Coordinates of C-alpha atoms and ligand atoms in Angstrom, one line a residue:
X1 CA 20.6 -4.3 -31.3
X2 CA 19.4 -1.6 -28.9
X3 CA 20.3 -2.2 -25.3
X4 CA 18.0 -1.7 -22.5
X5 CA 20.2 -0.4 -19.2
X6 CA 19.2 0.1 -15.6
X7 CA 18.4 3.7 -14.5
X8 CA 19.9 4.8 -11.4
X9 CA 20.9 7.8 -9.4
X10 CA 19.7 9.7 -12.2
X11 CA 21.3 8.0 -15.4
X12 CA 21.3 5.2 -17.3
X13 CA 23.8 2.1 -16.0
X14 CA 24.7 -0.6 -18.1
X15 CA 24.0 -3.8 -16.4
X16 CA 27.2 -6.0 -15.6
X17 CA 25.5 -9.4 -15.9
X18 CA 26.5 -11.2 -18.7
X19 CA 22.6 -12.7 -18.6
X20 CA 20.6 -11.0 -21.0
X21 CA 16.6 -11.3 -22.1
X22 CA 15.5 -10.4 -25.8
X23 CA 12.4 -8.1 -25.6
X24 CA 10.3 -9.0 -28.9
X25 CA 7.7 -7.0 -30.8
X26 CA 4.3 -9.3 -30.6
X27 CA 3.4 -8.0 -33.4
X28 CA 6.1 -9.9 -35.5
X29 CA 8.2 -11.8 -33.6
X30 CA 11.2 -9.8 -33.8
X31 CA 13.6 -9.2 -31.4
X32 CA 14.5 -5.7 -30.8
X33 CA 16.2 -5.2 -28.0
X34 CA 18.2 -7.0 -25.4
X35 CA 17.7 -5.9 -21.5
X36 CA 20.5 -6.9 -19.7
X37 CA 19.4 -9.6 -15.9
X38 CA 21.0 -8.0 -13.4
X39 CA 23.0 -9.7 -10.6
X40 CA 22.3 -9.6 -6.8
X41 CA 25.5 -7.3 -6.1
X42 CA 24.2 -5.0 -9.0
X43 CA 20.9 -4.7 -7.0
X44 CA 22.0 -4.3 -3.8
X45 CA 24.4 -1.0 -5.3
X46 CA 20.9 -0.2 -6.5
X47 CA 19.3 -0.3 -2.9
X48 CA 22.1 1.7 -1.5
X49 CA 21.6 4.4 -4.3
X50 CA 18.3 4.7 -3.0
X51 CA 18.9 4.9 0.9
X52 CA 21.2 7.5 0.4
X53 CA 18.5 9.5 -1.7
X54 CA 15.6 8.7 0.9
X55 CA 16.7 11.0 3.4
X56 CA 16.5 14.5 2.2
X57 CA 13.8 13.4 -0.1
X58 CA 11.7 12.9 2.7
X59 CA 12.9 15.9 4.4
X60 CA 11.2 17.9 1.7
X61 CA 7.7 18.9 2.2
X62 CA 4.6 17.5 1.0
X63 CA 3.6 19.8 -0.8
X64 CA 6.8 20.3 -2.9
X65 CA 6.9 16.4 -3.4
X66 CA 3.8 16.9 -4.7
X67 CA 4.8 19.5 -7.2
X68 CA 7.3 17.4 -8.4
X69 CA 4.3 14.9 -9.2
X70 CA 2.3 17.6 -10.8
X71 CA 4.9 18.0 -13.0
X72 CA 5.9 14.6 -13.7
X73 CA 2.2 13.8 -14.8
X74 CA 1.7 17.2 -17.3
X75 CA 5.1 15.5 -18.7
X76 CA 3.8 12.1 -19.3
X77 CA 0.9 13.2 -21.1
X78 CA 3.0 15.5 -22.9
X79 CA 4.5 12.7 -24.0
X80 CA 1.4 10.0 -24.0
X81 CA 1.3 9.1 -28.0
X82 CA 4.8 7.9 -28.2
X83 CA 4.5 6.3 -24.6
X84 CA 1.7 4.4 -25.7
X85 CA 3.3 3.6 -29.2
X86 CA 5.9 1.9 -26.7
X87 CA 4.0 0.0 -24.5
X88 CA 1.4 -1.4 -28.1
X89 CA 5.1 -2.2 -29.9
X90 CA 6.5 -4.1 -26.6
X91 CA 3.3 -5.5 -25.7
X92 CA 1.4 -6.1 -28.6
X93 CA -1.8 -4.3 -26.7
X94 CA -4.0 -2.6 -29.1
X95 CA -2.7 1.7 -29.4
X96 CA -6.1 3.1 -27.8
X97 CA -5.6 0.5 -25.0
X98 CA -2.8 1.4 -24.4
X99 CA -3.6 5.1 -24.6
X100 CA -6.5 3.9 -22.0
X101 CA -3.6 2.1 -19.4
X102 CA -1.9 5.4 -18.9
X103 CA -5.1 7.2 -18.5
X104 CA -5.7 4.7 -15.4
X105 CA -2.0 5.0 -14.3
X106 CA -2.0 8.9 -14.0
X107 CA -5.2 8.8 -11.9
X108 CA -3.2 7.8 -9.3
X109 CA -0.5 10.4 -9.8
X110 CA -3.5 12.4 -9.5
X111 CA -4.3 10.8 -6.2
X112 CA -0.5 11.1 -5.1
X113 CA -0.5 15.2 -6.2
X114 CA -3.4 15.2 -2.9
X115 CA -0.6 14.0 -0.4
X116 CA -0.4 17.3 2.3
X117 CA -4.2 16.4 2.9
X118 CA -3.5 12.6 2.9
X119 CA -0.9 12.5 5.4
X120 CA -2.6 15.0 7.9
X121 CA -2.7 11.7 10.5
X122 CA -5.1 12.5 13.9
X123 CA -4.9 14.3 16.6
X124 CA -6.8 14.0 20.1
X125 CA -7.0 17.2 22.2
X126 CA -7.5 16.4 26.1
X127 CA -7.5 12.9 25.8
X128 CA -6.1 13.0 29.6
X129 CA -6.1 16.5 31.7
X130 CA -3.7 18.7 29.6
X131 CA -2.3 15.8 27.7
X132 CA -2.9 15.5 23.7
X133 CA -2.0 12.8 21.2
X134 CA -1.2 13.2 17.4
X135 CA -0.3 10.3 15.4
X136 CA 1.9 11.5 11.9
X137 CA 2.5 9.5 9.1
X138 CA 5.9 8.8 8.2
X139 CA 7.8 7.0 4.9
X140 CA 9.1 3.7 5.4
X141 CA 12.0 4.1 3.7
X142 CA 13.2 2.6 0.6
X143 CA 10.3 0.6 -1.3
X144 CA 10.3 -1.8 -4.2
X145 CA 8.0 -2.3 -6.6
X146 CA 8.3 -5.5 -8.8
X147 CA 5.8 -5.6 -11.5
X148 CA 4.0 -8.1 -14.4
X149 CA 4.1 -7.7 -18.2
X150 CA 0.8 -6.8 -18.5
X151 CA 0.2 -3.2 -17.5
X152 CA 4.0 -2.2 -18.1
X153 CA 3.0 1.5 -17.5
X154 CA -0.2 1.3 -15.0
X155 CA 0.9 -1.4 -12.4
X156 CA 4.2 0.7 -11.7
X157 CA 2.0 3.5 -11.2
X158 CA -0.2 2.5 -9.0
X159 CA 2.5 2.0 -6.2
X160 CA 5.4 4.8 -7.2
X161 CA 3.5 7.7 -7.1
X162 CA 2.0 6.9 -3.9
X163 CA 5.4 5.5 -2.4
X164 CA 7.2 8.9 -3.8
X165 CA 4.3 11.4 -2.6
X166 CA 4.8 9.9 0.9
X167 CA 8.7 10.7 1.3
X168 CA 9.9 7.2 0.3
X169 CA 12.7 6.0 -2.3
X170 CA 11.8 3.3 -4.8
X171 CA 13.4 0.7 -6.7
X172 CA 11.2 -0.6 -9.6
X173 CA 11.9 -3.9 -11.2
X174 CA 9.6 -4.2 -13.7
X175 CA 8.5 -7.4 -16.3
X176 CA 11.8 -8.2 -18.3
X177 CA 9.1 -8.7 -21.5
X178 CA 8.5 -5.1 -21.7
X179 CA 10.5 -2.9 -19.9
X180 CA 11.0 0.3 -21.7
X181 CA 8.2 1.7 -20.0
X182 CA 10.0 2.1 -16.7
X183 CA 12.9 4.1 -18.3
X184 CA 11.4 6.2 -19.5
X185 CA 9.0 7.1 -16.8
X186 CA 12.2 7.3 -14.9
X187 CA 13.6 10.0 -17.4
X188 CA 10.3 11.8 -17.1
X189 CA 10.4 12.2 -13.3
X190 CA 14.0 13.3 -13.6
X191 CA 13.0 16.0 -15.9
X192 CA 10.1 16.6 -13.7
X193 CA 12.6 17.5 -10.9
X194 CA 13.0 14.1 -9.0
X195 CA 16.0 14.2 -6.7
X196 CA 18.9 11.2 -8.3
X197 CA 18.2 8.4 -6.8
X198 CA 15.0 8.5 -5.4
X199 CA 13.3 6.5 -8.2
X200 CA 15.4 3.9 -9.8
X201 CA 14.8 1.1 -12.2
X202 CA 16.3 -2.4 -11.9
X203 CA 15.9 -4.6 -14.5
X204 CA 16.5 -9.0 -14.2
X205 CA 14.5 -12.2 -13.0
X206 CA 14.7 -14.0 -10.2
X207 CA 17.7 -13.1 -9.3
X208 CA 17.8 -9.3 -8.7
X209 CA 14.1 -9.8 -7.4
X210 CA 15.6 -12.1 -4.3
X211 CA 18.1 -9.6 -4.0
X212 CA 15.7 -7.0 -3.6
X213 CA 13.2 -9.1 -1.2
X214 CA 15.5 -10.5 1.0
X215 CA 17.7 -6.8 1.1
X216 CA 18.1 -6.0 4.6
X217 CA 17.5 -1.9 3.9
X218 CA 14.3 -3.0 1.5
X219 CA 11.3 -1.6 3.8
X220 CA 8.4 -2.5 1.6
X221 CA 7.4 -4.5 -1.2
X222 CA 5.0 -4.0 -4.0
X223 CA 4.5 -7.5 -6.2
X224 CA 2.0 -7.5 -9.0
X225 CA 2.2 -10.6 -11.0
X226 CA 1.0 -14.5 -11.3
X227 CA -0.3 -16.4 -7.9
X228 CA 2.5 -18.5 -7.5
X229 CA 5.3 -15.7 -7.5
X230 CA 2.6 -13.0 -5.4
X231 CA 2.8 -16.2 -2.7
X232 CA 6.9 -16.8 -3.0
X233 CA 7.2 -13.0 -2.9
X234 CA 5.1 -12.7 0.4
X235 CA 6.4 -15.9 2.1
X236 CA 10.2 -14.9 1.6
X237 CA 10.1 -10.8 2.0
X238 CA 7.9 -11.4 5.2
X239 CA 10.4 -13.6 6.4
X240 CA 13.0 -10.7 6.0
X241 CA 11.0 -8.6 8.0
X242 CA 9.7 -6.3 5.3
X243 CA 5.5 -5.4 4.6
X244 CA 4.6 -7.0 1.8
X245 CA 1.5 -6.7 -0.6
X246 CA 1.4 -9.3 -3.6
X247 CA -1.4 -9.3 -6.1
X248 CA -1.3 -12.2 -7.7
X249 CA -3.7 -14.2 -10.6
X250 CA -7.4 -14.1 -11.3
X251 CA -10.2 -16.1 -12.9
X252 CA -12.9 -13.9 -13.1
X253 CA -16.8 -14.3 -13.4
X254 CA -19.9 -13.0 -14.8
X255 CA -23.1 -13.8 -13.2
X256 CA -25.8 -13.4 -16.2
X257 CA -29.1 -13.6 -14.7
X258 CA -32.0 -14.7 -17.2
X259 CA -33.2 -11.4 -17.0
X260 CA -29.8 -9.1 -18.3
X261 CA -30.8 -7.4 -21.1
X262 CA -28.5 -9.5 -23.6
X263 CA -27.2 -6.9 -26.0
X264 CA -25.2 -5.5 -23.1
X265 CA -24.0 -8.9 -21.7
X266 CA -23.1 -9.8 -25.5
X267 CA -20.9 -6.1 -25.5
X268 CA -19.7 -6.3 -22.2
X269 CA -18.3 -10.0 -22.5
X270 CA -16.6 -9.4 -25.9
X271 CA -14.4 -6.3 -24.2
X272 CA -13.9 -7.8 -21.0
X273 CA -12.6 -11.5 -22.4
X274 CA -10.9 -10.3 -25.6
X275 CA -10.1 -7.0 -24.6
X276 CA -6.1 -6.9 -24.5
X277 CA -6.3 -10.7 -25.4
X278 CA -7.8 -11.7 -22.4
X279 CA -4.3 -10.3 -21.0
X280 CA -5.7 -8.6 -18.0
X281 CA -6.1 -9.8 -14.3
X282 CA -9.7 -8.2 -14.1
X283 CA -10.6 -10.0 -17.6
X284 CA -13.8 -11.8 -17.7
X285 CA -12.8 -15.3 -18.7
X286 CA -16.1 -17.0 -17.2
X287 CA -19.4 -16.4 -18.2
X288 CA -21.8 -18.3 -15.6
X289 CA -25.3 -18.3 -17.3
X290 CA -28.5 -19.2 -15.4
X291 CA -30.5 -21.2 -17.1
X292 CA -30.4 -23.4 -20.3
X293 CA -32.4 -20.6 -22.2
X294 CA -30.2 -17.4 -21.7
X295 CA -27.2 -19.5 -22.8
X296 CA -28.3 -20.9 -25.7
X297 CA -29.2 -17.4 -26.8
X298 CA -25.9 -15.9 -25.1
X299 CA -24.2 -18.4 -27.1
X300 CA -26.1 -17.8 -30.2
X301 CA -24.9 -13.9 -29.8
X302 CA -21.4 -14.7 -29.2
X303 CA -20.6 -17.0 -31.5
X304 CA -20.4 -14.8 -34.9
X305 CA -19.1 -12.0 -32.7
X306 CA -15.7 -14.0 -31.5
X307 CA -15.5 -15.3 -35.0
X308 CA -15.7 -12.0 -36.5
X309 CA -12.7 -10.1 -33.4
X310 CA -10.6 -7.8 -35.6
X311 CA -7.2 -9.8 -34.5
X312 CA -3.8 -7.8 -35.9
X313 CA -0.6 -5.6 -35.2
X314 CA -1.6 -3.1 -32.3
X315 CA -0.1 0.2 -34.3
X316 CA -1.9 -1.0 -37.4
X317 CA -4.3 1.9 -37.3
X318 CA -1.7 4.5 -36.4
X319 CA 0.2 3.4 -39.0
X320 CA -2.9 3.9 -41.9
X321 CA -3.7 0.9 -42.0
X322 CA -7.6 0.6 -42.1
X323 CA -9.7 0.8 -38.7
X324 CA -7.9 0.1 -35.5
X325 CA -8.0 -3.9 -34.8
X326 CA -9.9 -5.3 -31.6
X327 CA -7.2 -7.5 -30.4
X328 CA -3.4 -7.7 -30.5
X329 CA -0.9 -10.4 -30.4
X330 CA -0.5 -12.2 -27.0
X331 CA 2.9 -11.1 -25.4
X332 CA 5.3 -14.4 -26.6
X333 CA 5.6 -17.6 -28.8
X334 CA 5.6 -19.5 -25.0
X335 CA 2.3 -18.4 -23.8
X336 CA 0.6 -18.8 -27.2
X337 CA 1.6 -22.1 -26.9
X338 CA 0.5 -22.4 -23.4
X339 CA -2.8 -20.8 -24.6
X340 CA -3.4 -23.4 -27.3
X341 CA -2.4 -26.4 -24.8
X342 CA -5.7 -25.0 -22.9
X343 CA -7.7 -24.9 -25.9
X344 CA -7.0 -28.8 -26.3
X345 CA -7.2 -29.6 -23.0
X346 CA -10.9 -28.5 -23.0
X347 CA -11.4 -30.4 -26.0
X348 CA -9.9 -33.0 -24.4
X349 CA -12.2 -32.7 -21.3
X350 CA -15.2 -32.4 -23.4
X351 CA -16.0 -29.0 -23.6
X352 CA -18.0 -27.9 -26.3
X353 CA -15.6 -25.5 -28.5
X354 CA -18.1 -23.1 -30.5
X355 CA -15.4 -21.1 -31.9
X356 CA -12.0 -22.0 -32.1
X357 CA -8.8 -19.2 -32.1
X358 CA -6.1 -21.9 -32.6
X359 CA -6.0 -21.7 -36.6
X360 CA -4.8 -17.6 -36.4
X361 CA -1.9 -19.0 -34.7
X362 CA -0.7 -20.9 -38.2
X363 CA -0.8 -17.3 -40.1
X364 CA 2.3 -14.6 -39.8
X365 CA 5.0 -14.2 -37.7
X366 CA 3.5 -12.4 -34.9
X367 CA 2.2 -14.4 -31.6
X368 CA -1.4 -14.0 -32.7
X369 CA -4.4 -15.9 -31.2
X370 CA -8.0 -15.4 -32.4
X371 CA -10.5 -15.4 -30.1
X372 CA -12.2 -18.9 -28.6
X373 CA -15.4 -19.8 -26.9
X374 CA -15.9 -22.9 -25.1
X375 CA -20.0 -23.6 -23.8
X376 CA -20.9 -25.9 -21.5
X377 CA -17.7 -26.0 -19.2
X378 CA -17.6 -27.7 -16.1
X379 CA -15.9 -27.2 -12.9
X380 CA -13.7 -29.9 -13.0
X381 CA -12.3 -28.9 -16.1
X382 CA -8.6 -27.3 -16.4
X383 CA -9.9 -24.6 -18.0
X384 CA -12.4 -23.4 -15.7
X385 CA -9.9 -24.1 -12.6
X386 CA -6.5 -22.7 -14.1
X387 CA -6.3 -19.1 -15.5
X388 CA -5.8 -18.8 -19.0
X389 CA -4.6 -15.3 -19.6
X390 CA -5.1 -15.3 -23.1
X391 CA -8.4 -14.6 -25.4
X392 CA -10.6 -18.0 -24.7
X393 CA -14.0 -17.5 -23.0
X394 CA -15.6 -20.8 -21.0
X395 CA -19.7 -20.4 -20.3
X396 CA -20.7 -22.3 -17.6
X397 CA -24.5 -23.1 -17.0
X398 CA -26.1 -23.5 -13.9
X399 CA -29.6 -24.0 -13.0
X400 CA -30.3 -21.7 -10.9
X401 CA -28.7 -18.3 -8.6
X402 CA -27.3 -20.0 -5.4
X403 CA -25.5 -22.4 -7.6
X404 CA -23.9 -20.1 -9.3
X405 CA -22.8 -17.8 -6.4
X406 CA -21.4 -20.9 -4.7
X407 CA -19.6 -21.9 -7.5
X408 CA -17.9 -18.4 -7.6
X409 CA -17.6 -18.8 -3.9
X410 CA -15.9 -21.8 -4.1
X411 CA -12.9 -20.9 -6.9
X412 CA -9.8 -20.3 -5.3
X413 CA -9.1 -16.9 -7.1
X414 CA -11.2 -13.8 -6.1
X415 CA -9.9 -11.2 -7.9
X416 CA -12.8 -9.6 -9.7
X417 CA -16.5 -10.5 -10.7
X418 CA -19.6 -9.2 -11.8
X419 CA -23.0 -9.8 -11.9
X420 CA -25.6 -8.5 -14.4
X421 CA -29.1 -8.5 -14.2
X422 CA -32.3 -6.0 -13.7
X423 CA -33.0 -7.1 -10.5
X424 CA -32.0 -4.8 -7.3
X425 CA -32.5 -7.6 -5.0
X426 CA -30.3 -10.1 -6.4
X427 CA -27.8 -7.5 -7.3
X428 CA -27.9 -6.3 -3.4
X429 CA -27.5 -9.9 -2.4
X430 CA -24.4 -10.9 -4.6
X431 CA -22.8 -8.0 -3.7
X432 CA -23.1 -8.6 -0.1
X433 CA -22.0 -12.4 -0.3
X434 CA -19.9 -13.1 -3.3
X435 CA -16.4 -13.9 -2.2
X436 CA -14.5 -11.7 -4.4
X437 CA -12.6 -8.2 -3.8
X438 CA -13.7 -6.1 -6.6
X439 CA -17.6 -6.7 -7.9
X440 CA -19.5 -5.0 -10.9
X441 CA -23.0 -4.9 -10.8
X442 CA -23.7 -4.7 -14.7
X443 CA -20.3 -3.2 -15.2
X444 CA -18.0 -6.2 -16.9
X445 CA -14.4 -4.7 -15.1
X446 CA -15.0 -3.0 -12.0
X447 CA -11.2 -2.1 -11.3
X448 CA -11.8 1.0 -8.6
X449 CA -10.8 4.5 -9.1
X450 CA -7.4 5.8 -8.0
X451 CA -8.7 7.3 -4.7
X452 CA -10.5 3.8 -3.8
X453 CA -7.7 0.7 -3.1
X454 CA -7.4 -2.2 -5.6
X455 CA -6.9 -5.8 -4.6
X456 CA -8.8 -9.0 -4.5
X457 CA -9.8 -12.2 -2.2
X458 CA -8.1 -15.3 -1.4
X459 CA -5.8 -16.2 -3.5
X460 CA -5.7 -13.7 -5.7
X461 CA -3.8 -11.5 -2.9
X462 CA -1.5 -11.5 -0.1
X463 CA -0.7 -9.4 2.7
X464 CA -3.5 -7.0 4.2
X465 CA -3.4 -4.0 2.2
X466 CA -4.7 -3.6 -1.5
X467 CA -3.2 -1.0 -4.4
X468 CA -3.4 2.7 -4.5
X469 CA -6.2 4.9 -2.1
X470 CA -5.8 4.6 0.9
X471 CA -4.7 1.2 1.7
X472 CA -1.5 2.4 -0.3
X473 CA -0.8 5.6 1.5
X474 CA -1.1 3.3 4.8
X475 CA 1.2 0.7 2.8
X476 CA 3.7 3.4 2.1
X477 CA 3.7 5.4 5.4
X478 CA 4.3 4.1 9.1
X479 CA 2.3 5.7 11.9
X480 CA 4.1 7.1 14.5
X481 CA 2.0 8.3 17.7
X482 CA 3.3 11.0 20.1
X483 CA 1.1 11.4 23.4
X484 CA 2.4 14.8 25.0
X485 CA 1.6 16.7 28.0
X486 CA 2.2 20.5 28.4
X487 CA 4.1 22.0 30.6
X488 CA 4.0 20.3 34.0
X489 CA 5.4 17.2 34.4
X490 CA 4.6 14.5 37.5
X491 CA 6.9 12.5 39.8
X492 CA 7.4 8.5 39.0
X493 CA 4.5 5.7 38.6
X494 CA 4.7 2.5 38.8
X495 CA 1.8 1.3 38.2
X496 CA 0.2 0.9 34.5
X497 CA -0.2 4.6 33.3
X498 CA -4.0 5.2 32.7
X499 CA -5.7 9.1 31.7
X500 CA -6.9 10.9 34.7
Ligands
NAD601 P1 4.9 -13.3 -13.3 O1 4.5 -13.7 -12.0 O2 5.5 -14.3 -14.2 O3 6.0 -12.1 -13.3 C1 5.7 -10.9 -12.4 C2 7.1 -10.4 -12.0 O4 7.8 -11.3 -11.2 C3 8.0 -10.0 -13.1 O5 8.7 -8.8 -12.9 C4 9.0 -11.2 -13.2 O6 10.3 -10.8 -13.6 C5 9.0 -11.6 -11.7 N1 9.3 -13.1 -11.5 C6 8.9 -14.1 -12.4 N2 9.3 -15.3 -11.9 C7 9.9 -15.0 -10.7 C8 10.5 -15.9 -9.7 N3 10.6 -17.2 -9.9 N4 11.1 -15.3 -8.7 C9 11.1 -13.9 -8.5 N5 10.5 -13.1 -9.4 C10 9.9 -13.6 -10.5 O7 3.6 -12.6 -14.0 P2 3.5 -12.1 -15.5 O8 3.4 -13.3 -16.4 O9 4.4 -11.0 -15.8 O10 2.0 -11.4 -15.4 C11 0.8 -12.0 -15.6 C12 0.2 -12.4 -14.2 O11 0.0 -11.2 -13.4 C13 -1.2 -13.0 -14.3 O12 -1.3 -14.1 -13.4 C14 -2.1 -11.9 -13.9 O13 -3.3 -12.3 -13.4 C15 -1.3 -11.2 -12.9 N6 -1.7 -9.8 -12.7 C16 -2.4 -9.6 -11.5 C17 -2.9 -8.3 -11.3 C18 -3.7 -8.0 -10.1 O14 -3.9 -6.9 -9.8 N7 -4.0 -9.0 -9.3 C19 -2.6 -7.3 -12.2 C20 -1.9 -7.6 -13.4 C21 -1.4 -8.9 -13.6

């Protein structure tokens, strides 16, 4: 069985642990590779690779780091169709989603390829008689980047391009579930002329990701991943001194005002909460309706729609076999499982199930789900309050605007939401105070572009600075301010030194 080894300084490492995940194809079940969990002391080698490599990586300038990311994203597209056959045959993702998650991911290389103009810092001229102040922005160090099984190509990216760009070194320890992606964009940055060891790849659990957290020459840490872990991973590398961002789980709304125009709530509902089998953290898995009326007829629009999702292998297409299918497998026999335990737990709780995804699950040997919708969920219910991260939509109806805000306001996650309706006013209004990070306004999945930051509210992040734009060039750079005066210099004072 292939084996999956760590990349660093330049070349693929064969992990010493004797721990080792299987990485399955979704699509039917079987295992087709091992990656090996690396220990602590393999990590910290890692970490020292990448110290060593820091230093005359950030001594290069700007605008040759930048060339080096030019060249890096001309390679990845030059090598897109088999990247994305990847990522569909380890993730189960449909192929023209996945063709769509690099798209996303090499916007921010794009971003990163701007980084002379980024990093210009500020300047004040005068700012005392004959004394001037510049403030430069300057790498941290050695990052790490620890990322979900999601988005194994486009989470990675939206922190190493950025960390690179700015004169840092990285470690990347991506999802265990799919991690070919990372080698190989590792090869492709080498061939792109990366120095060795200034991008490395990691592979484990727990284990090498404590190592890397709690490593005292770690400066920064990227997390992308479930609530829990984003809030372990912030506690503990805080602790250890290091800046910290964690993005962590989601359970995301749409607002549907009685007067959306329905066909385009009906189309953006079935993308956004059976897109990638509901597999994203800016899916839509709540649809809160206003008024009895619009859902009835919401329902009534939905209902032969999820019964109808084309639900199969991701590659079928690409492999000639009829039209492309709408959804792919989830990512493993566990979460199905975990999926379906939802499914009957709003049974249980007396939610109305108006289409039911559990049977797929009986047919093949692939961890396929079809696509459920549950009407007239409540609050209290597990599946309105947990997220799901699978294919099952829950509409919720309230009576009227303000109830529905608040009940959005009030859900511990704030990742994403949106609203959609014809009305400017209301629009203005939930945009102003909804209690959520990233917010559509009839657009289902408002995830912002590269050169805006990404990151929600409460507890769907922690630490102060979001993904990509500039939050992550601050993330990635420390500000250093040097206050200089030209040529004469004064005798001692002691008291507090104040501009004359
Ligand atoms: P996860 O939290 O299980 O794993 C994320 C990473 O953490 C992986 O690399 C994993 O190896 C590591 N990890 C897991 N358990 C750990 C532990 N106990 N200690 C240290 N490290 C650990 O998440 P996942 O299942 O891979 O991804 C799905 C989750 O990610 C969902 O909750 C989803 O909402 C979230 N997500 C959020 C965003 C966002 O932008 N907010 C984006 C993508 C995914």
């Amino acid at each position: 069985m292939q084996r999956i080894d760590n990349f660093v300084a330049g070349q693929l490492s064969p992990s010493q642990s004797n721990r080792f995940a299987s990485v399955c194809n979704p699509a039917n079940g079987e295992a087709i590779a091992q990656v090996g969990l690396s220990t602590a002391a393999e990590t910290a080698e890692v970490v020292a690779v990448a110290k060593a490599a820091q230093v005359d990586w950030a001594a290069i300038t700007p605008l040759n780091r930048a060339r080096v990311l030019f060249r890096f994203k001309a390679l990845m597209e030059a090598h897109k169709d088999e990247l994305a056959a990847l990522i569909t045959t380890e993730h189960g993702k449909v192929y023209s989603d996945a063709h769509g998650e690099l798209v996303r991911g090499l916007e921010v290389v794009e971003f990163a390829c701007g980084i002379p103009h980024l990093l210009k810092g500020e300047h004040s001229q005068n700012l005392g008689t004959a004394v001037d102040s510049f403030s430069v922005m300057q790498p941290v160090g050695v990052c790490a980047g620890i990322t979900p099984f999601n988005f194994p190509a486009m989470v990675a990216l939206w922190m190493f391009p950025i960390a690179l760009a700015c004169g840092n070194s990285f470690v990347l320890k991506p999802s265990e579930k799919d991690p070919s992606l990372a080698n190989k964009m590792a090869e492709l940055l080498k061939e792109a002329g990366l120095p060795d060891g200034v991008f490395n790849v990691v592979h484990g659990d727990k284990e090498s990701v404590d190592a890397l957290i709690t490593h005292p020459d770690v400066a920064a840490v990227s997390f992308v991943g479930s609530t829990p872990i984003a809030e372990y991973i912030y506690s503990t590398a805080s602790a250890h001194g290091k800046r910290v961002q964690a993005l962590g789980g989601a359970k995301n709304h749409m607002l549907v005002m009685p007067d959306a125009d329905l066909d385009g709530v009906t189309g953006a509902l079935m993308g956004a909460a059976y897109g990638a089998a509901g597999e994203r953290c800016m899916a839509i898995s709540v649809a809160v309706v206003v008024g009895d009326e619009a859902a009835d007829r919401l329902v009534a629009a939905l209902k032969p729609k999820v019964a109808a999702l084309r639900v199969g292998p991701g590659l079928s297409a690409l492999q000639g076999d009829g039209p492309e299918n709408e959804m792919g497998p989830v990512i493993s026999a566990a979460h199905r499982d975990s999926i379906i335990g939802y499914i009957d737990s709003g049974v249980s709780e007396g939610a109305e199930l108006v289409v039911d995804g559990r049977p797929l699950a009986q047919q093949g040997p692939g961890f396929f789900l079809g696509g459920s919708l549950f009407d007239r969920v409540t609050p209290e219910m597990r599946i309105y309050r947990e997220e799901i991260f699978g294919p099952v939509l829950a509409v919720v109806r309230v009576p009227d605007y303000e109830t529905g805000l608040k009940l959005i306001n009030d859900h511990e996650y704030g990742n994403g939401t949106a609203i959609f309706t014809q009305s400017g006013e209301v629009a203005r209004d939930f945009g102003h105070r909804v209690q959520v990070g990233m917010v559509g306004v009839n657009v289902p999945i408002p995830v912002p572009m590269a050169f805006h930051s990404f990151g929600g509210w409460k507890r769907s992040v922690f630490g102060p600075l979001n993904m990509h734009g500039p939050d992550g060039v601050r993330f990635y750079t420390r500000m250093k301010t040097i206050t200089a005066r030209w040529p004469k210099t004064e005798g001692a004072e002691f008291v507090m030194p104040t501009m004359k």
